[in-house]
Amino acid sequence: MKKRKIWAALGTGMVLFLCVQTVSAEEGYKGPDDPAAVKAAQEAVNRLGPDRGAISVKGEILGIVGLKSVQIKGISVEVNKMLTDLGAKKVGEKIQVSLSGDVLFDFDKWNIKKAAEKTLYKLVKAIKGLRVKEILIEGHTDAKGSEEYNLALSQRRADAVKAWLIEKGGLEGTKIITKGHGESKPIAPNTNPDGSDNPQGRAKNRRVEIYVSLLGE
Amino acid sequence: MKKKVARLSLVVSLVMMGASTGWGSNVIQTQMSSDGKFEASVISARVRGEVLTFQVLFKNVSSARDSFGFNFADVYYTDIKAKKKYYGLKDTNGNFIAGPVHYWIGGGEFRQWMNPGEKRIFWIKFPAPPQSTETVDLYIPYILPFEGIKISR
């Protein structure tokens, strides 16, 4: 009788454990000891070959490979033109490029639209012509929807731009940081003085701002 | 009797969850996020075969609900002795072998909303450093570097 109770407890416990694991994992690997993760990791190591994907630390620290050594005062004519086309401004010691959220994303989405890629390629070309220290990508939304939702959406949009710049633009990911501000930093009123909706103002607020800090001498 | 079975079941499931997440493990090293809102503790750095697995426990130490996250692509470790740097391992779909995954962009991303005091575990797999390497430095965006993490083999 006692043994049956223990077995029943073990069985139910196991079912509960599996349920929690499945729900919490949702997608991807269930945990570090998931046999699928262990197998995939070993296969990944095998694909890397004998050096296991090791990168020389010295090379990483000394400079950003592939970027021209151009000082801010000496930006080439071509880079300058691209920055002008992008509407870039100098904010303090940083170069700021503001891109419309409506150009980059569909409503309520955070995948980069195909139509936006031309602008992003131009941005990448300009960035590659600069001596970059760090790139900060900030996401902003309008005030429609809850604050928490907008904060998450703005973060996802900033992250999506970062992912694009790395994967398609070939920029160094470790130099890029992201921050979602949600609706907290509007540049235009979301409503008119009479309290009615201001769609033009809201459109201006839906944006991604990119700040490029440059290395000094 | 049913109550006893239910209680035992709960205990069994909780013990198994604890074991699987490593929450009962010892903290190897703790660092703060650059904004001071989150605490990160390396609770496991273990080599099995040719794979190094890190488990990191994040805790919201602020007084407000907040989110913390980063792309798996930006997490790496360095082996100062061998002057090498390693990024996370990717599967054949191009996704990092790490979790939990918030969404799949750029190989995957960790992002969690946490109430004050709430904790979440993050794990990621890397190629193991050479057998002679005993300590490594782990870098996670927005968290101060973990230096001299002793790995277990």
Coordinates of C-alpha atoms in Angstrom, one line a residue:
Chain A
M1 CA 0.0 0.0 0.0
K2 CA 2.8 2.4 1.0
K3 CA 4.7 1.5 -2.1
R4 CA 1.7 2.3 -4.3
K5 CA 1.4 5.7 -2.7
I6 CA 5.1 6.4 -3.4
W7 CA 4.7 5.3 -7.0
A8 CA 1.6 7.4 -7.4
A9 CA 3.4 10.4 -6.0
L10 CA 6.4 9.9 -8.2
G11 CA 4.2 9.5 -11.3
T12 CA 2.1 12.6 -10.6
G13 CA 5.3 14.5 -9.7
M14 CA 6.9 13.5 -13.0
V15 CA 3.8 14.6 -15.0
L16 CA 3.7 17.9 -13.1
F17 CA 7.4 18.4 -13.8
L18 CA 7.0 17.7 -17.5
C19 CA 4.0 20.0 -17.8
V20 CA 5.9 22.9 -16.2
Q21 CA 8.9 22.2 -18.4
T22 CA 6.9 22.2 -21.5
V23 CA 5.0 25.4 -20.7
S24 CA 8.0 27.3 -19.6
A25 CA 10.1 26.3 -22.6
E26 CA 7.5 27.1 -25.2
E27 CA 10.0 27.1 -28.1
G28 CA 13.6 26.0 -28.3
Y29 CA 15.5 23.8 -25.9
K30 CA 14.0 22.9 -22.6
G31 CA 17.2 23.5 -20.6
P32 CA 20.9 22.9 -20.6
D33 CA 20.5 19.2 -20.0
D34 CA 17.9 18.7 -22.6
P35 CA 19.3 15.8 -24.7
A36 CA 18.5 17.7 -27.9
A37 CA 20.6 20.7 -26.6
V38 CA 23.5 18.5 -25.6
K39 CA 23.4 16.7 -29.0
A40 CA 23.1 20.0 -31.0
A41 CA 26.0 21.5 -29.0
Q42 CA 28.3 18.6 -29.7
E43 CA 27.4 18.7 -33.4
A44 CA 28.1 22.4 -33.4
V45 CA 31.5 21.9 -31.9
N46 CA 32.3 19.3 -34.5
R47 CA 31.3 21.7 -37.3
L48 CA 33.7 24.3 -35.9
G49 CA 36.8 22.2 -36.4
P50 CA 39.9 21.8 -34.2
D51 CA 40.1 25.5 -33.1
R52 CA 36.4 25.4 -31.9
G53 CA 35.7 28.8 -33.4
A54 CA 38.2 30.6 -31.2
I55 CA 38.9 34.2 -32.1
S56 CA 42.2 35.9 -31.3
V57 CA 41.5 38.4 -28.5
K58 CA 44.4 40.7 -29.6
G59 CA 42.8 41.4 -33.0
E60 CA 39.4 42.3 -31.4
I61 CA 40.8 44.7 -29.0
L62 CA 43.1 46.6 -31.3
G63 CA 40.5 47.9 -33.7
I64 CA 37.3 47.4 -35.6
V65 CA 38.2 45.4 -38.7
G66 CA 36.9 46.7 -41.9
L67 CA 36.2 50.3 -40.8
K68 CA 38.1 53.2 -42.3
S69 CA 40.0 55.4 -39.9
V70 CA 38.1 58.6 -40.6
Q71 CA 37.9 61.3 -38.0
I72 CA 34.6 63.2 -37.6
K73 CA 36.2 66.4 -39.0
G74 CA 37.5 64.5 -42.0
I75 CA 34.5 62.5 -43.1
S76 CA 34.7 61.7 -46.7
V77 CA 32.4 63.5 -49.2
E78 CA 30.6 60.2 -50.0
V79 CA 29.9 59.5 -46.3
N80 CA 28.9 63.0 -45.7
K81 CA 26.4 62.8 -48.6
M82 CA 24.9 59.6 -47.2
L83 CA 24.6 61.1 -43.7
T84 CA 22.9 64.2 -45.3
D85 CA 20.5 61.9 -47.2
L86 CA 19.6 60.1 -44.0
G87 CA 18.9 63.5 -42.3
A88 CA 21.7 62.9 -39.8
K89 CA 22.3 65.5 -37.1
K90 CA 25.2 66.0 -34.7
V91 CA 24.0 65.7 -31.1
G92 CA 26.9 66.5 -28.7
E93 CA 29.7 64.2 -29.8
K94 CA 27.4 61.8 -31.5
I95 CA 25.8 61.5 -34.9
Q96 CA 22.1 61.0 -34.7
V97 CA 19.9 59.4 -37.4
S98 CA 16.2 59.2 -36.8
L99 CA 14.2 56.7 -38.9
S100 CA 10.5 56.6 -39.1
G101 CA 8.8 53.6 -37.5
D102 CA 6.3 53.5 -40.3
V103 CA 9.1 53.2 -42.9
L104 CA 10.8 50.4 -41.0
F105 CA 7.9 48.4 -39.7
D106 CA 4.3 47.4 -40.3
F107 CA 1.7 48.4 -37.7
D108 CA 2.3 46.6 -34.4
K109 CA 5.2 44.5 -35.9
W110 CA 8.9 44.5 -35.4
N111 CA 10.2 42.7 -38.6
I112 CA 12.1 45.1 -40.8
K113 CA 10.1 45.8 -44.0
K114 CA 11.8 45.0 -47.3
A115 CA 11.2 48.6 -48.5
A116 CA 13.2 49.9 -45.5
E117 CA 16.4 48.0 -46.4
K118 CA 17.6 50.6 -48.9
T119 CA 17.7 53.1 -46.2
L120 CA 19.4 50.7 -43.8
Y121 CA 22.0 49.8 -46.4
K122 CA 22.8 53.5 -46.8
L123 CA 23.1 53.8 -43.0
V124 CA 25.5 50.8 -42.9
K125 CA 27.7 52.3 -45.7
A126 CA 27.8 55.6 -43.8
I127 CA 28.7 53.8 -40.5
K128 CA 31.4 51.8 -42.2
G129 CA 33.0 55.1 -43.3
L130 CA 33.3 56.3 -39.7
R131 CA 35.6 55.4 -36.9
V132 CA 32.9 54.0 -34.6
K133 CA 33.2 53.6 -30.8
E134 CA 29.6 52.6 -30.1
I135 CA 26.2 52.6 -31.7
L136 CA 23.1 53.1 -29.5
I137 CA 19.7 52.2 -31.1
E138 CA 16.7 53.6 -29.3
G139 CA 13.1 52.5 -30.1
H140 CA 10.1 54.8 -29.6
T141 CA 6.4 54.4 -30.0
D142 CA 3.3 56.6 -30.0
A143 CA 1.0 56.6 -27.0
K144 CA -1.6 54.2 -28.3
G145 CA -1.8 51.0 -26.2
S146 CA -0.5 50.3 -22.7
E147 CA 2.8 51.7 -21.5
E148 CA 4.1 48.2 -20.8
Y149 CA 3.2 47.0 -24.3
N150 CA 4.7 50.0 -26.0
L151 CA 7.9 49.6 -24.0
A152 CA 8.3 46.0 -25.1
L153 CA 7.4 46.9 -28.7
S154 CA 10.0 49.7 -28.8
Q155 CA 12.7 47.4 -27.4
R156 CA 11.9 44.7 -30.0
R157 CA 12.0 47.2 -32.8
A158 CA 15.4 48.5 -31.6
D159 CA 16.6 44.9 -31.3
A160 CA 15.3 44.1 -34.8
V161 CA 17.3 47.1 -36.3
K162 CA 20.4 45.8 -34.4
A163 CA 19.9 42.3 -35.7
W164 CA 19.6 43.6 -39.3
L165 CA 22.7 45.8 -39.0
I166 CA 24.7 42.7 -37.8
E167 CA 23.3 40.1 -40.1
K168 CA 22.7 42.0 -43.3
G169 CA 24.9 45.0 -42.7
G170 CA 27.9 43.1 -41.3
L171 CA 28.4 45.4 -38.4
E172 CA 30.1 44.3 -35.2
G173 CA 27.4 43.3 -32.7
T174 CA 29.4 44.0 -29.6
K175 CA 29.6 47.7 -30.5
I176 CA 25.8 48.0 -30.7
I177 CA 23.5 48.5 -27.7
T178 CA 19.7 48.9 -27.8
K179 CA 17.2 50.6 -25.5
G180 CA 13.4 50.7 -25.8
H181 CA 11.7 53.9 -24.5
G182 CA 8.1 53.1 -25.4
E183 CA 6.0 56.2 -25.4
S184 CA 8.0 58.0 -22.7
K185 CA 10.0 60.4 -25.1
P186 CA 7.6 61.9 -27.6
I187 CA 8.9 64.5 -30.0
A188 CA 5.4 65.6 -31.0
P189 CA 2.0 65.7 -29.2
N190 CA 0.0 62.5 -29.5
T191 CA -3.3 64.4 -29.0
N192 CA -4.5 67.9 -30.1
P193 CA -5.2 70.6 -27.5
D194 CA -8.9 69.7 -27.6
G195 CA -8.0 66.1 -26.6
S196 CA -8.7 64.6 -30.0
D197 CA -6.3 62.2 -31.7
N198 CA -3.3 63.7 -33.5
P199 CA -2.2 61.0 -36.1
Q200 CA 0.5 63.2 -37.6
G201 CA 2.1 63.7 -34.1
R202 CA 1.8 60.0 -33.3
A203 CA 3.5 59.1 -36.7
K204 CA 6.4 61.4 -35.7
N205 CA 6.7 59.6 -32.4
R206 CA 6.9 56.2 -33.9
R207 CA 10.6 56.1 -34.7
V208 CA 14.0 54.5 -34.2
E209 CA 16.9 56.8 -33.3
I210 CA 20.4 55.7 -33.9
Y211 CA 23.3 57.4 -32.1
V212 CA 26.8 56.7 -33.4
S213 CA 29.7 57.6 -31.0
L214 CA 33.0 58.1 -32.7
L215 CA 36.5 57.2 -31.5
G216 CA 38.7 60.2 -30.7
E217 CA 42.3 60.7 -32.0
Chain B
M1 CA -4.7 9.6 1.7
K2 CA -5.3 11.6 -1.4
K3 CA -4.0 14.7 0.3
K4 CA -0.8 12.9 1.3
V5 CA -0.2 11.7 -2.3
A6 CA -0.9 15.2 -3.6
R7 CA 1.6 16.7 -1.1
L8 CA 4.2 14.1 -2.0
S9 CA 3.7 14.8 -5.7
L10 CA 4.2 18.5 -5.2
V11 CA 7.4 17.9 -3.3
V12 CA 8.7 15.5 -6.0
S13 CA 7.9 18.0 -8.8
L14 CA 9.5 20.9 -6.9
V15 CA 12.6 18.9 -6.2
M16 CA 12.9 17.9 -9.8
M17 CA 12.4 21.4 -11.0
G18 CA 15.0 22.6 -8.6
A19 CA 17.5 20.0 -9.8
S20 CA 16.8 20.8 -13.4
T21 CA 17.2 24.5 -13.1
G22 CA 20.2 24.4 -10.8
W23 CA 18.6 26.9 -8.3
G24 CA 20.1 24.9 -5.5
S25 CA 23.6 25.4 -6.9
N26 CA 26.3 27.5 -5.3
V27 CA 26.9 31.0 -6.6
I28 CA 30.3 31.2 -8.3
Q29 CA 30.3 35.0 -8.8
T30 CA 27.8 37.8 -8.7
Q31 CA 27.9 41.1 -10.7
M32 CA 25.4 44.0 -11.1
S33 CA 23.8 45.4 -14.3
S34 CA 25.2 48.8 -15.3
D35 CA 22.0 50.5 -14.2
G36 CA 22.0 48.7 -10.8
K37 CA 18.6 47.3 -11.3
F38 CA 19.6 43.6 -11.8
E39 CA 21.9 41.2 -10.2
A40 CA 23.5 38.4 -12.2
S41 CA 25.1 35.3 -10.6
V42 CA 27.0 32.6 -12.4
I43 CA 25.8 29.5 -10.7
S44 CA 27.4 26.9 -13.0
A45 CA 30.3 26.8 -15.5
R46 CA 30.7 23.2 -16.4
V47 CA 32.5 21.4 -19.2
R48 CA 31.1 18.2 -20.5
G49 CA 33.0 16.7 -23.5
E50 CA 33.9 19.6 -25.7
V51 CA 31.1 21.9 -24.5
L52 CA 31.1 24.6 -21.8
T53 CA 27.7 25.4 -20.3
F54 CA 27.1 28.5 -18.2
Q55 CA 24.0 29.0 -16.1
V56 CA 23.3 32.6 -14.8
L57 CA 20.6 33.6 -12.4
F58 CA 19.2 37.1 -12.9
K59 CA 17.4 38.9 -10.1
N60 CA 15.5 42.1 -10.1
V61 CA 17.0 44.0 -7.2
S62 CA 15.1 47.2 -7.9
S63 CA 11.8 48.2 -6.3
A64 CA 9.9 48.2 -9.6
R65 CA 8.9 45.7 -12.2
D66 CA 11.3 45.8 -15.1
S67 CA 12.6 43.9 -18.0
F68 CA 16.1 42.6 -18.7
G69 CA 17.4 41.2 -21.9
F70 CA 20.0 40.8 -24.5
N71 CA 20.8 39.0 -27.8
F72 CA 22.5 35.7 -27.4
A73 CA 24.9 36.8 -30.2
D74 CA 26.4 39.4 -27.8
V75 CA 27.3 36.9 -25.0
Y76 CA 30.9 35.6 -25.1
Y77 CA 33.7 34.4 -23.0
T78 CA 37.4 34.9 -23.1
D79 CA 40.2 32.6 -22.2
I80 CA 42.9 35.2 -21.3
K81 CA 45.6 32.5 -20.9
A82 CA 45.2 31.3 -24.5
K83 CA 44.2 34.9 -25.7
K84 CA 41.0 33.5 -27.3
K85 CA 37.4 34.6 -27.4
Y86 CA 34.5 32.3 -28.0
Y87 CA 30.9 33.0 -29.0
G88 CA 27.9 30.7 -28.2
L89 CA 27.3 27.6 -30.2
K90 CA 24.6 27.6 -32.9
D91 CA 22.5 24.7 -34.1
T92 CA 21.9 23.9 -37.8
N93 CA 19.0 26.4 -37.8
G94 CA 21.3 29.2 -37.0
N95 CA 19.9 29.6 -33.5
F96 CA 22.0 29.7 -30.4
I97 CA 21.9 26.7 -28.1
A98 CA 20.7 28.8 -25.2
G99 CA 17.6 29.7 -23.3
P100 CA 15.0 30.6 -22.4
V101 CA 14.3 32.2 -25.7
H102 CA 12.1 35.3 -25.8
Y103 CA 12.0 35.5 -29.6
W104 CA 14.1 34.4 -32.6
I105 CA 15.9 37.3 -34.0
G106 CA 19.6 37.2 -34.7
G107 CA 19.8 33.6 -33.4
G108 CA 17.6 34.2 -30.3
E109 CA 17.2 36.6 -27.4
F110 CA 16.8 36.5 -23.7
R111 CA 14.3 39.0 -22.3
Q112 CA 12.3 38.6 -19.1
W113 CA 10.0 40.9 -17.2
M114 CA 10.6 40.5 -13.5
N115 CA 8.9 41.8 -10.4
P116 CA 11.1 43.1 -7.6
G117 CA 13.0 40.2 -6.1
E118 CA 12.0 37.8 -8.9
K119 CA 14.6 35.6 -10.4
R120 CA 15.2 34.0 -13.8
I121 CA 17.8 31.5 -15.0
F122 CA 19.6 31.9 -18.3
W123 CA 21.8 29.2 -19.8
I124 CA 24.1 29.1 -22.9
K125 CA 26.5 26.6 -24.4
F126 CA 30.0 27.4 -25.8
P127 CA 32.9 25.5 -27.3
A128 CA 35.0 24.4 -24.3
P129 CA 38.4 26.0 -23.9
P130 CA 41.6 23.8 -24.0
Q131 CA 42.0 21.3 -21.2
S132 CA 44.7 23.5 -19.6
T133 CA 42.4 26.4 -19.1
E134 CA 41.0 26.6 -15.5
T135 CA 39.3 30.1 -15.5
V136 CA 37.6 32.2 -18.1
D137 CA 35.9 35.6 -18.2
L138 CA 32.2 35.8 -19.1
Y139 CA 30.7 38.8 -20.8
I140 CA 26.9 39.5 -20.9
P141 CA 25.6 42.8 -22.2
Y142 CA 24.7 45.4 -19.6
I143 CA 26.3 43.3 -16.8
L144 CA 29.7 44.0 -15.4
P145 CA 32.2 41.4 -16.6
F146 CA 32.6 38.1 -14.7
E147 CA 36.3 37.7 -14.4
G148 CA 38.2 34.5 -13.4
I149 CA 35.2 32.2 -13.4
K150 CA 36.5 28.7 -12.4
I151 CA 35.2 26.1 -14.7
S152 CA 34.4 22.5 -13.5
R153 CA 35.2 19.5 -15.6

